[in-house]
Structure formats: structure tokens, C-alpha cells
GROMACS .gro file of C-alpha atoms in nm:
model
  371
    1UNK     CA    1   2.146   0.188  -2.112
    2UNK     CA    2   2.226   0.431  -2.386
    3UNK     CA    3   1.923   0.376  -2.608
    4UNK     CA    4   1.647   0.389  -2.349
    5UNK     CA    5   1.597   0.682  -2.116
    6UNK     CA    6   1.477   0.661  -1.758
    7UNK     CA    7   1.135   0.824  -1.761
    8UNK     CA    8   0.818   0.835  -1.559
    9UNK     CA    9   0.590   0.711  -1.837
   10UNK     CA   10   0.426   0.370  -1.870
   11UNK     CA   11   0.643   0.137  -2.078
   12UNK     CA   12   0.520  -0.133  -2.312
   13UNK     CA   13   0.706  -0.415  -2.483
   14UNK     CA   14   0.804  -0.202  -2.783
   15UNK     CA   15   0.895   0.097  -2.565
   16UNK     CA   16   1.079  -0.041  -2.261
   17UNK     CA   17   1.201   0.173  -1.976
   18UNK     CA   18   1.545   0.167  -1.818
   19UNK     CA   19   1.570   0.087  -1.448
   20UNK     CA   20   1.863   0.024  -1.220
   21UNK     CA   21   1.865  -0.348  -1.302
   22UNK     CA   22   1.813  -0.317  -1.679
   23UNK     CA   23   1.517  -0.264  -1.908
   24UNK     CA   24   1.158  -0.308  -1.791
   25UNK     CA   25   0.957  -0.482  -2.063
   26UNK     CA   26   0.582  -0.478  -2.007
   27UNK     CA   27   0.360  -0.763  -2.125
   28UNK     CA   28  -0.016  -0.713  -2.146
   29UNK     CA   29  -0.194  -1.052  -2.150
   30UNK     CA   30  -0.510  -1.050  -2.360
   31UNK     CA   31  -0.811  -1.034  -2.127
   32UNK     CA   32  -0.563  -1.076  -1.841
   33UNK     CA   33  -0.523  -1.448  -1.917
   34UNK     CA   34  -0.233  -1.671  -2.024
   35UNK     CA   35  -0.262  -2.036  -2.115
   36UNK     CA   36  -0.008  -2.286  -1.980
   37UNK     CA   37   0.218  -2.259  -2.287
   38UNK     CA   38   0.223  -1.880  -2.260
   39UNK     CA   39   0.302  -1.888  -1.888
   40UNK     CA   40   0.593  -2.127  -1.935
   41UNK     CA   41   0.712  -1.930  -2.238
   42UNK     CA   42   0.702  -1.606  -2.040
   43UNK     CA   43   0.900  -1.766  -1.757
   44UNK     CA   44   1.161  -1.899  -2.000
   45UNK     CA   45   1.187  -1.556  -2.161
   46UNK     CA   46   1.238  -1.390  -1.821
   47UNK     CA   47   1.524  -1.630  -1.744
   48UNK     CA   48   1.678  -1.620  -2.092
   49UNK     CA   49   1.664  -1.248  -2.161
   50UNK     CA   50   1.620  -1.091  -1.816
   51UNK     CA   51   1.718  -1.147  -1.454
   52UNK     CA   52   1.434  -1.391  -1.386
   53UNK     CA   53   1.219  -1.146  -1.189
   54UNK     CA   54   0.866  -1.061  -1.303
   55UNK     CA   55   0.651  -0.777  -1.171
   56UNK     CA   56   0.271  -0.786  -1.158
   57UNK     CA   57   0.143  -0.432  -1.216
   58UNK     CA   58  -0.166  -0.246  -1.099
   59UNK     CA   59  -0.311  -0.287  -1.450
   60UNK     CA   60  -0.289  -0.665  -1.433
   61UNK     CA   61   0.017  -0.670  -1.659
   62UNK     CA   62   0.356  -0.837  -1.625
   63UNK     CA   63   0.696  -0.665  -1.638
   64UNK     CA   64   1.011  -0.859  -1.719
   65UNK     CA   65   1.307  -0.707  -1.537
   66UNK     CA   66   1.678  -0.691  -1.605
   67UNK     CA   67   1.660  -0.715  -1.984
   68UNK     CA   68   1.974  -0.592  -2.159
   69UNK     CA   69   1.954  -0.359  -2.453
   70UNK     CA   70   2.131  -0.619  -2.668
   71UNK     CA   71   1.883  -0.896  -2.574
   72UNK     CA   72   1.567  -0.687  -2.609
   73UNK     CA   73   1.509  -0.746  -2.986
   74UNK     CA   74   1.522  -1.125  -2.943
   75UNK     CA   75   1.287  -1.100  -2.646
   76UNK     CA   76   1.034  -0.910  -2.856
   77UNK     CA   77   1.042  -1.183  -3.120
   78UNK     CA   78   0.974  -1.447  -2.852
   79UNK     CA   79   0.686  -1.252  -2.698
   80UNK     CA   80   0.522  -1.196  -3.037
   81UNK     CA   81   0.554  -1.569  -3.112
   82UNK     CA   82   0.379  -1.643  -2.782
   83UNK     CA   83   0.100  -1.400  -2.880
   84UNK     CA   84   0.166  -1.197  -2.567
   85UNK     CA   85   0.268  -0.885  -2.761
   86UNK     CA   86   0.119  -0.735  -3.075
   87UNK     CA   87   0.345  -0.752  -3.382
   88UNK     CA   88   0.236  -0.394  -3.463
   89UNK     CA   89   0.391  -0.150  -3.210
   90UNK     CA   90   0.107   0.098  -3.265
   91UNK     CA   91  -0.155  -0.162  -3.175
   92UNK     CA   92   0.046  -0.271  -2.871
   93UNK     CA   93   0.060   0.085  -2.743
   94UNK     CA   94  -0.318   0.116  -2.776
   95UNK     CA   95  -0.392  -0.212  -2.596
   96UNK     CA   96  -0.412  -0.049  -2.253
   97UNK     CA   97  -0.708  -0.240  -2.118
   98UNK     CA   98  -0.806  -0.356  -1.768
   99UNK     CA   99  -1.061  -0.638  -1.757
  100UNK     CA  100  -1.252  -0.768  -1.455
  101UNK     CA  101  -1.059  -1.090  -1.379
  102UNK     CA  102  -1.347  -1.330  -1.304
  103UNK     CA  103  -1.502  -1.338  -1.649
  104UNK     CA  104  -1.653  -1.638  -1.822
  105UNK     CA  105  -1.635  -1.732  -2.189
  106UNK     CA  106  -1.878  -1.522  -2.398
  107UNK     CA  107  -2.006  -1.315  -2.104
  108UNK     CA  108  -2.036  -0.938  -2.144
  109UNK     CA  109  -1.690  -0.862  -2.008
  110UNK     CA  110  -1.513  -1.112  -2.236
  111UNK     CA  111  -1.725  -1.019  -2.538
  112UNK     CA  112  -1.667  -0.645  -2.509
  113UNK     CA  113  -1.296  -0.673  -2.430
  114UNK     CA  114  -1.233  -0.912  -2.719
  115UNK     CA  115  -1.411  -0.681  -2.964
  116UNK     CA  116  -1.219  -0.377  -2.842
  117UNK     CA  117  -0.889  -0.561  -2.894
  118UNK     CA  118  -0.997  -0.661  -3.244
  119UNK     CA  119  -1.072  -0.296  -3.326
  120UNK     CA  120  -0.759  -0.131  -3.184
  121UNK     CA  121  -0.683   0.014  -3.525
  122UNK     CA  122  -0.988   0.239  -3.497
  123UNK     CA  123  -0.859   0.412  -3.183
  124UNK     CA  124  -0.686   0.751  -3.208
  125UNK     CA  125  -0.344   0.821  -3.066
  126UNK     CA  126  -0.385   0.872  -2.691
  127UNK     CA  127  -0.152   0.967  -2.404
  128UNK     CA  128   0.044   0.667  -2.279
  129UNK     CA  129  -0.140   0.625  -1.948
  130UNK     CA  130  -0.491   0.660  -2.091
  131UNK     CA  131  -0.672   0.328  -2.076
  132UNK     CA  132  -1.000   0.139  -2.082
  133UNK     CA  133  -1.183  -0.057  -1.811
  134UNK     CA  134  -1.430  -0.335  -1.888
  135UNK     CA  135  -1.617  -0.429  -1.571
  136UNK     CA  136  -1.940  -0.575  -1.706
  137UNK     CA  137  -2.002  -0.861  -1.465
  138UNK     CA  138  -2.317  -0.886  -1.257
  139UNK     CA  139  -2.130  -0.711  -0.972
  140UNK     CA  140  -1.853  -0.460  -1.052
  141UNK     CA  141  -1.511  -0.541  -0.906
  142UNK     CA  142  -1.301  -0.257  -1.049
  143UNK     CA  143  -1.464   0.063  -0.920
  144UNK     CA  144  -1.146   0.163  -0.737
  145UNK     CA  145  -0.914   0.102  -1.032
  146UNK     CA  146  -0.810   0.383  -1.264
  147UNK     CA  147  -0.930   0.386  -1.623
  148UNK     CA  148  -1.035   0.673  -1.847
  149UNK     CA  149  -1.318   0.517  -2.049
  150UNK     CA  150  -1.529   0.256  -1.874
  151UNK     CA  151  -1.804   0.005  -1.945
  152UNK     CA  152  -1.971  -0.093  -1.618
  153UNK     CA  153  -2.283  -0.255  -1.481
  154UNK     CA  154  -2.538  -0.001  -1.359
  155UNK     CA  155  -2.733  -0.033  -1.037
  156UNK     CA  156  -3.042  -0.126  -1.239
  157UNK     CA  157  -2.864  -0.402  -1.433
  158UNK     CA  158  -2.799  -0.232  -1.767
  159UNK     CA  159  -2.454  -0.148  -1.902
  160UNK     CA  160  -2.326   0.208  -1.897
  161UNK     CA  161  -2.049   0.408  -2.058
  162UNK     CA  162  -1.881   0.623  -1.795
  163UNK     CA  163  -1.594   0.870  -1.818
  164UNK     CA  164  -1.346   0.859  -1.532
  165UNK     CA  165  -1.412   1.146  -1.292
  166UNK     CA  166  -1.787   1.147  -1.361
  167UNK     CA  167  -2.009   0.980  -1.103
  168UNK     CA  168  -2.273   0.863  -1.351
  169UNK     CA  169  -2.281   0.725  -1.701
  170UNK     CA  170  -2.501   0.679  -2.008
  171UNK     CA  171  -2.683   0.355  -2.087
  172UNK     CA  172  -2.540   0.157  -2.378
  173UNK     CA  173  -2.735  -0.092  -2.585
  174UNK     CA  174  -2.600  -0.445  -2.620
  175UNK     CA  175  -2.353  -0.470  -2.906
  176UNK     CA  176  -2.280  -0.096  -2.918
  177UNK     CA  177  -2.039  -0.080  -2.625
  178UNK     CA  178  -1.718  -0.076  -2.829
  179UNK     CA  179  -1.863   0.176  -3.074
  180UNK     CA  180  -1.920   0.409  -2.780
  181UNK     CA  181  -1.577   0.349  -2.629
  182UNK     CA  182  -1.409   0.431  -2.959
  183UNK     CA  183  -1.630   0.737  -3.007
  184UNK     CA  184  -1.542   0.867  -2.659
  185UNK     CA  185  -1.172   0.811  -2.719
  186UNK     CA  186  -1.193   1.004  -3.045
  187UNK     CA  187  -1.387   1.286  -2.882
  188UNK     CA  188  -1.122   1.305  -2.608
  189UNK     CA  189  -0.838   1.312  -2.863
  190UNK     CA  190  -1.003   1.576  -3.082
  191UNK     CA  191  -1.116   1.817  -2.810
  192UNK     CA  192  -0.808   1.885  -2.600
  193UNK     CA  193  -0.800   1.573  -2.389
  194UNK     CA  194  -0.434   1.491  -2.460
  195UNK     CA  195  -0.332   1.827  -2.311
  196UNK     CA  196  -0.507   1.732  -1.984
  197UNK     CA  197  -0.342   1.390  -1.997
  198UNK     CA  198  -0.620   1.189  -1.829
  199UNK     CA  199  -0.998   1.186  -1.849
  200UNK     CA  200  -1.027   1.258  -1.477
  201UNK     CA  201  -0.849   1.591  -1.533
  202UNK     CA  202  -1.041   1.681  -1.847
  203UNK     CA  203  -1.324   1.913  -1.752
  204UNK     CA  204  -1.485   1.969  -2.093
  205UNK     CA  205  -1.856   1.894  -2.115
  206UNK     CA  206  -1.917   1.546  -2.248
  207UNK     CA  207  -2.100   1.504  -2.578
  208UNK     CA  208  -2.474   1.458  -2.535
  209UNK     CA  209  -2.464   1.087  -2.622
  210UNK     CA  210  -2.212   1.027  -2.338
  211UNK     CA  211  -2.409   1.211  -2.071
  212UNK     CA  212  -2.625   1.010  -1.838
  213UNK     CA  213  -2.752   0.978  -1.484
  214UNK     CA  214  -2.712   0.605  -1.424
  215UNK     CA  215  -2.488   0.521  -1.129
  216UNK     CA  216  -2.262   0.216  -1.134
  217UNK     CA  217  -2.376  -0.078  -0.924
  218UNK     CA  218  -2.221  -0.112  -0.581
  219UNK     CA  219  -1.889  -0.293  -0.618
  220UNK     CA  220  -1.777  -0.603  -0.438
  221UNK     CA  221  -1.455  -0.640  -0.239
  222UNK     CA  222  -1.144  -0.733  -0.438
  223UNK     CA  223  -1.038  -1.095  -0.438
  224UNK     CA  224  -0.848  -1.245  -0.147
  225UNK     CA  225  -0.617  -1.546  -0.145
  226UNK     CA  226  -0.821  -1.866  -0.150
  227UNK     CA  227  -1.053  -2.066  -0.374
  228UNK     CA  228  -1.228  -1.880  -0.656
  229UNK     CA  229  -1.503  -1.965  -0.903
  230UNK     CA  230  -1.237  -2.049  -1.162
  231UNK     CA  231  -0.966  -2.208  -0.946
  232UNK     CA  232  -0.753  -2.057  -0.671
  233UNK     CA  233  -0.583  -1.725  -0.598
  234UNK     CA  234  -0.254  -1.641  -0.428
  235UNK     CA  235  -0.111  -1.305  -0.324
  236UNK     CA  236   0.220  -1.189  -0.470
  237UNK     CA  237   0.419  -0.988  -0.211
  238UNK     CA  238   0.503  -0.644  -0.351
  239UNK     CA  239   0.376  -0.767  -0.688
  240UNK     CA  240   0.703  -0.945  -0.771
  241UNK     CA  241   0.758  -1.315  -0.840
  242UNK     CA  242   1.048  -1.515  -0.979
  243UNK     CA  243   1.008  -1.692  -1.310
  244UNK     CA  244   1.081  -2.024  -1.139
  245UNK     CA  245   0.807  -1.966  -0.881
  246UNK     CA  246   0.560  -1.865  -1.151
  247UNK     CA  247   0.640  -2.181  -1.347
  248UNK     CA  248   0.584  -2.391  -1.034
  249UNK     CA  249   0.248  -2.223  -0.982
  250UNK     CA  250   0.123  -2.350  -1.318
  251UNK     CA  251   0.279  -2.696  -1.272
  252UNK     CA  252  -0.032  -2.843  -1.106
  253UNK     CA  253  -0.162  -3.098  -1.362
  254UNK     CA  254  -0.514  -2.962  -1.308
  255UNK     CA  255  -0.405  -2.603  -1.384
  256UNK     CA  256  -0.514  -2.486  -1.726
  257UNK     CA  257  -0.435  -2.115  -1.736
  258UNK     CA  258  -0.329  -1.814  -1.532
  259UNK     CA  259  -0.522  -1.492  -1.479
  260UNK     CA  260  -0.380  -1.164  -1.358
  261UNK     CA  261  -0.551  -0.909  -1.136
  262UNK     CA  262  -0.484  -0.545  -1.041
  263UNK     CA  263  -0.460  -0.647  -0.672
  264UNK     CA  264  -0.125  -0.828  -0.685
  265UNK     CA  265  -0.300  -1.161  -0.684
  266UNK     CA  266  -0.269  -1.438  -0.941
  267UNK     CA  267  -0.552  -1.680  -1.021
  268UNK     CA  268  -0.472  -2.029  -1.147
  269UNK     CA  269  -0.765  -2.181  -1.334
  270UNK     CA  270  -0.846  -2.536  -1.226
  271UNK     CA  271  -0.594  -2.542  -0.942
  272UNK     CA  272  -0.672  -2.654  -0.589
  273UNK     CA  273  -0.590  -2.405  -0.317
  274UNK     CA  274  -0.292  -2.493  -0.096
  275UNK     CA  275   0.004  -2.305   0.054
  276UNK     CA  276   0.272  -2.214  -0.203
  277UNK     CA  277   0.618  -2.109  -0.088
  278UNK     CA  278   0.684  -1.740  -0.140
  279UNK     CA  279   0.320  -1.651  -0.208
  280UNK     CA  280   0.050  -1.526   0.029
  281UNK     CA  281  -0.227  -1.773   0.113
  282UNK     CA  282  -0.364  -1.604   0.426
  283UNK     CA  283  -0.609  -1.314   0.368
  284UNK     CA  284  -0.491  -1.167   0.701
  285UNK     CA  285  -0.124  -1.159   0.603
  286UNK     CA  286   0.007  -0.804   0.664
  287UNK     CA  287   0.197  -0.813   0.334
  288UNK     CA  288  -0.138  -0.776   0.157
  289UNK     CA  289  -0.161  -0.431   0.316
  290UNK     CA  290   0.181  -0.315   0.196
  291UNK     CA  291   0.276  -0.118  -0.113
  292UNK     CA  292   0.650  -0.086  -0.173
  293UNK     CA  293   0.832   0.014  -0.490
  294UNK     CA  294   1.148  -0.178  -0.592
  295UNK     CA  295   1.366   0.081  -0.417
  296UNK     CA  296   1.745   0.097  -0.431
  297UNK     CA  297   1.939  -0.042  -0.605
  298UNK     CA  298   1.675  -0.169  -0.854
  299UNK     CA  299   1.551   0.184  -0.927
  300UNK     CA  300   1.816   0.451  -0.992
  301UNK     CA  301   1.584   0.723  -0.863
  302UNK     CA  302   1.549   0.559  -0.521
  303UNK     CA  303   1.793   0.651  -0.248
  304UNK     CA  304   1.681   0.385   0.006
  305UNK     CA  305   1.596   0.017   0.026
  306UNK     CA  306   1.223  -0.045   0.057
  307UNK     CA  307   1.092  -0.401   0.058
  308UNK     CA  308   1.305  -0.568   0.322
  309UNK     CA  309   1.220  -0.279   0.554
  310UNK     CA  310   0.851  -0.307   0.468
  311UNK     CA  311   0.852  -0.678   0.560
  312UNK     CA  312   0.998  -0.596   0.901
  313UNK     CA  313   0.752  -0.326   1.000
  314UNK     CA  314   0.433  -0.443   0.825
  315UNK     CA  315   0.315  -0.654   1.123
  316UNK     CA  316   0.341  -0.343   1.342
  317UNK     CA  317   0.114  -0.132   1.118
  318UNK     CA  318  -0.260  -0.174   1.170
  319UNK     CA  319  -0.365  -0.018   0.838
  320UNK     CA  320  -0.206   0.023   0.496
  321UNK     CA  321   0.169   0.081   0.466
  322UNK     CA  322   0.342   0.249   0.172
  323UNK     CA  323   0.721   0.257   0.135
  324UNK     CA  324   0.865   0.451  -0.159
  325UNK     CA  325   1.229   0.490  -0.248
  326UNK     CA  326   1.186   0.850  -0.362
  327UNK     CA  327   0.940   1.138  -0.369
  328UNK     CA  328   0.758   0.998  -0.676
  329UNK     CA  329   0.567   0.768  -0.436
  330UNK     CA  330   0.549   0.484  -0.688
  331UNK     CA  331   0.359   0.159  -0.619
  332UNK     CA  332   0.084   0.318  -0.409
  333UNK     CA  333  -0.257   0.155  -0.450
  334UNK     CA  334  -0.448   0.422  -0.265
  335UNK     CA  335  -0.439   0.612   0.061
  336UNK     CA  336  -0.190   0.474   0.313
  337UNK     CA  337  -0.216   0.496   0.691
  338UNK     CA  338   0.163   0.499   0.728
  339UNK     CA  339   0.401   0.628   0.461
  340UNK     CA  340   0.780   0.615   0.438
  341UNK     CA  341   0.945   0.818   0.162
  342UNK     CA  342   1.314   0.794   0.079
  343UNK     CA  343   1.511   1.118   0.067
  344UNK     CA  344   1.889   1.142   0.035
  345UNK     CA  345   1.944   0.799   0.186
  346UNK     CA  346   1.706   0.843   0.478
  347UNK     CA  347   1.332   0.807   0.538
  348UNK     CA  348   1.058   1.064   0.595
  349UNK     CA  349   0.774   0.914   0.797
  350UNK     CA  350   0.411   1.023   0.818
  351UNK     CA  351   0.090   0.875   0.955
  352UNK     CA  352  -0.047   0.744   1.286
  353UNK     CA  353   0.103   1.040   1.470
  354UNK     CA  354   0.458   0.930   1.391
  355UNK     CA  355   0.565   1.224   1.173
  356UNK     CA  356   0.945   1.225   1.152
  357UNK     CA  357   1.200   1.347   0.899
  358UNK     CA  358   1.534   1.203   0.789
  359UNK     CA  359   1.522   0.880   0.987
  360UNK     CA  360   1.789   0.616   0.944
  361UNK     CA  361   1.686   0.255   0.881
  362UNK     CA  362   1.761   0.148   1.239
  363UNK     CA  363   1.563   0.441   1.373
  364UNK     CA  364   1.262   0.336   1.166
  365UNK     CA  365   1.283  -0.021   1.295
  366UNK     CA  366   1.314   0.098   1.653
  367UNK     CA  367   1.021   0.334   1.619
  368UNK     CA  368   0.798   0.046   1.508
  369UNK     CA  369   0.938  -0.197   1.764
  370UNK     CA  370   1.084  -0.414   1.489
  371UNK     CA  371   1.449  -0.366   1.568
   0.00000   0.00000   0.00000
């Protein structure tokens, strides 16, 4: 991949990243929702221009894998036609937005997110990983998800603007939420924020209008596989699904659209809940407690295989398991009880009193009784 370097930044469709199996091309569905035509178009694009594998990211985005450098321009044209990617690369880069998945038409979450997307041109240039969170439902569901500038429901019922890393936020009047988000982004960009990289690491005193003492409302637990208020949800092991499986998921005649989540679950609007091959339908399935990066050979920085091993030992781990192919510790969703890190073709193990260095694969399996 001569034209695209392998880097540790967040790619988007116009700025793909090279991996061991080709280019990663990120697709950011508007409001985390795709209609049936868009889902089927995305699946066709993954098969036509990539290797047919699609990742679901922690920001509720999709990544098409295995795209060749030669095929990438045609893929971009297709994604723009499907209205899954902005025709303007600058706008696409700015559309780094995480939306609470269970929104309803015209509610606060949908209203604010749609307005922010319409006003992307007013945002300053920001570091690639800086993003927005809109969690304006009656009960917050994204308190544990990263996002630099946030609109959330306060404990008293009002909406607040909160900067990541600050425990409290300032009340925002209805209709002014996007004005405040844009103002905070500009303040961040103009006062040294880009040097810090993220709002949580930026210690400058907030402007007076962004200071407040209102705490966010207590959040609810993330979704689990099963029926939802809009349809049904299924878990996606390791956040990866084939294009064919994704197309089957939307094939239910009652299914109208697909929603993404930051919890490696997919919601199908209008669908009835039933077991689906390859997806997780049991909330107690140990795979829901596993984070594992693609590993070798999919990632050139990984020196070990990750996901097949994770499947073997997950039932033997009582808490959360994280398996990373290298020291970057990619794919983690939070603190893990057991961690395996690849190093020079072997695994370093920590957690649950099992600290070991340089274990071979068979040694890991034996240690967990999964040999």
C-alpha cells in the first residue's frame, strides 16, 4: 500500500488507513442509522471493493476491510451516492459524532444531532479523534463512551453542555445546544486544545458560559441482545460481521432500517427477535465480555493471533477479557479483568493472579483449562 501509511490515527472514508488485509475505509452513518437501501448498498460495496468483512467500531461506525488502493476511488463514489459519506472531505472529517442509539424522530437527540450535521461547516479544524456526543434522551446511555463535547440530560431534567473530563456541565436552553457545541469547539481550537489532543487532557479553565454545576443524570445500562423499543438487537462478536450476514440481518420483510451502537450490537428496526447464525442472542454469552483486536495477520503491527484464542478462553474468564496483538492494546472498551498482549510472537498475561510473560499459545490454553 504505497499511498496510504499505517498509522495510529482514526481513519475516515476520504483518509483510509492501511492494515495487513488492505485499506480500512470508515463509514459514519448519519445519526447511527441506515435504511434498507443503504445497508444493502454497503454490503454490496464491501463485497465489490473489499474482502467482504465489516467492522463495527466503538463510535458506532462501520469499517470496510480489504479495500485495494486501486478500488478505493470507485468505493468513495458509491458511498457518496448512498449518502453514507459526505461529498466534501472536510465535512466528512468533521462528522465525528456519537448519538444515543434509541432516539425517536424529532426528539432532542435526533433534533440536536441533525442540526449539528447541517452546520458542520461552522466547526473549526480539530484533531482527528476529537468528537461530539449527543445523549439527550430521558435517561443517558452514553456516560461511559468517550466524546470531547457533550450534550446530556441533567439529573434535574434539563439539558447540559459538558466538556469531557469535567464532572458537571452548564445548562443549555432549548434550541441553543448546537450554538454552544460549536462555540466550545472554537474555544478549544483557539486556546491550545489541539496541542493537548483531547478535551479530557486539556486543563485550561473553561469560558464562563461553559462552566456549570449540573451533574448528568444517572445512566442506564447499555443495551443487551433482545427486543428493543424499536425492534431487536444482536451482538456482533469482536465487532466484525460479514457483508453476507449483515444483508441477511436486514432481509426480514418487517425490517425497515439498521441502527449502530458503540457496544458492538446492531439494532434492526421493526424486526422480531430470534437467533441469527453468527450473532449473539444470549445476554450471558461470554463473547459479550471480550475485546479482541483483529490480530495477526490482519494487522501488520500484531505479532500474534487474537480472536480464535479469545473464543477458546472466554468461557473460562469470569470478568472482562482483552486480547491485543501488540502493545498498543487496541479494541479495549474499558478495564479488563484478564489481559493478553502479544509480544514477539508470544503472549504476556496479566489479571486474576495469572501474571506470566512470553507464553506460547498452547501454554495460554492450558493455563485456562481450554487446551
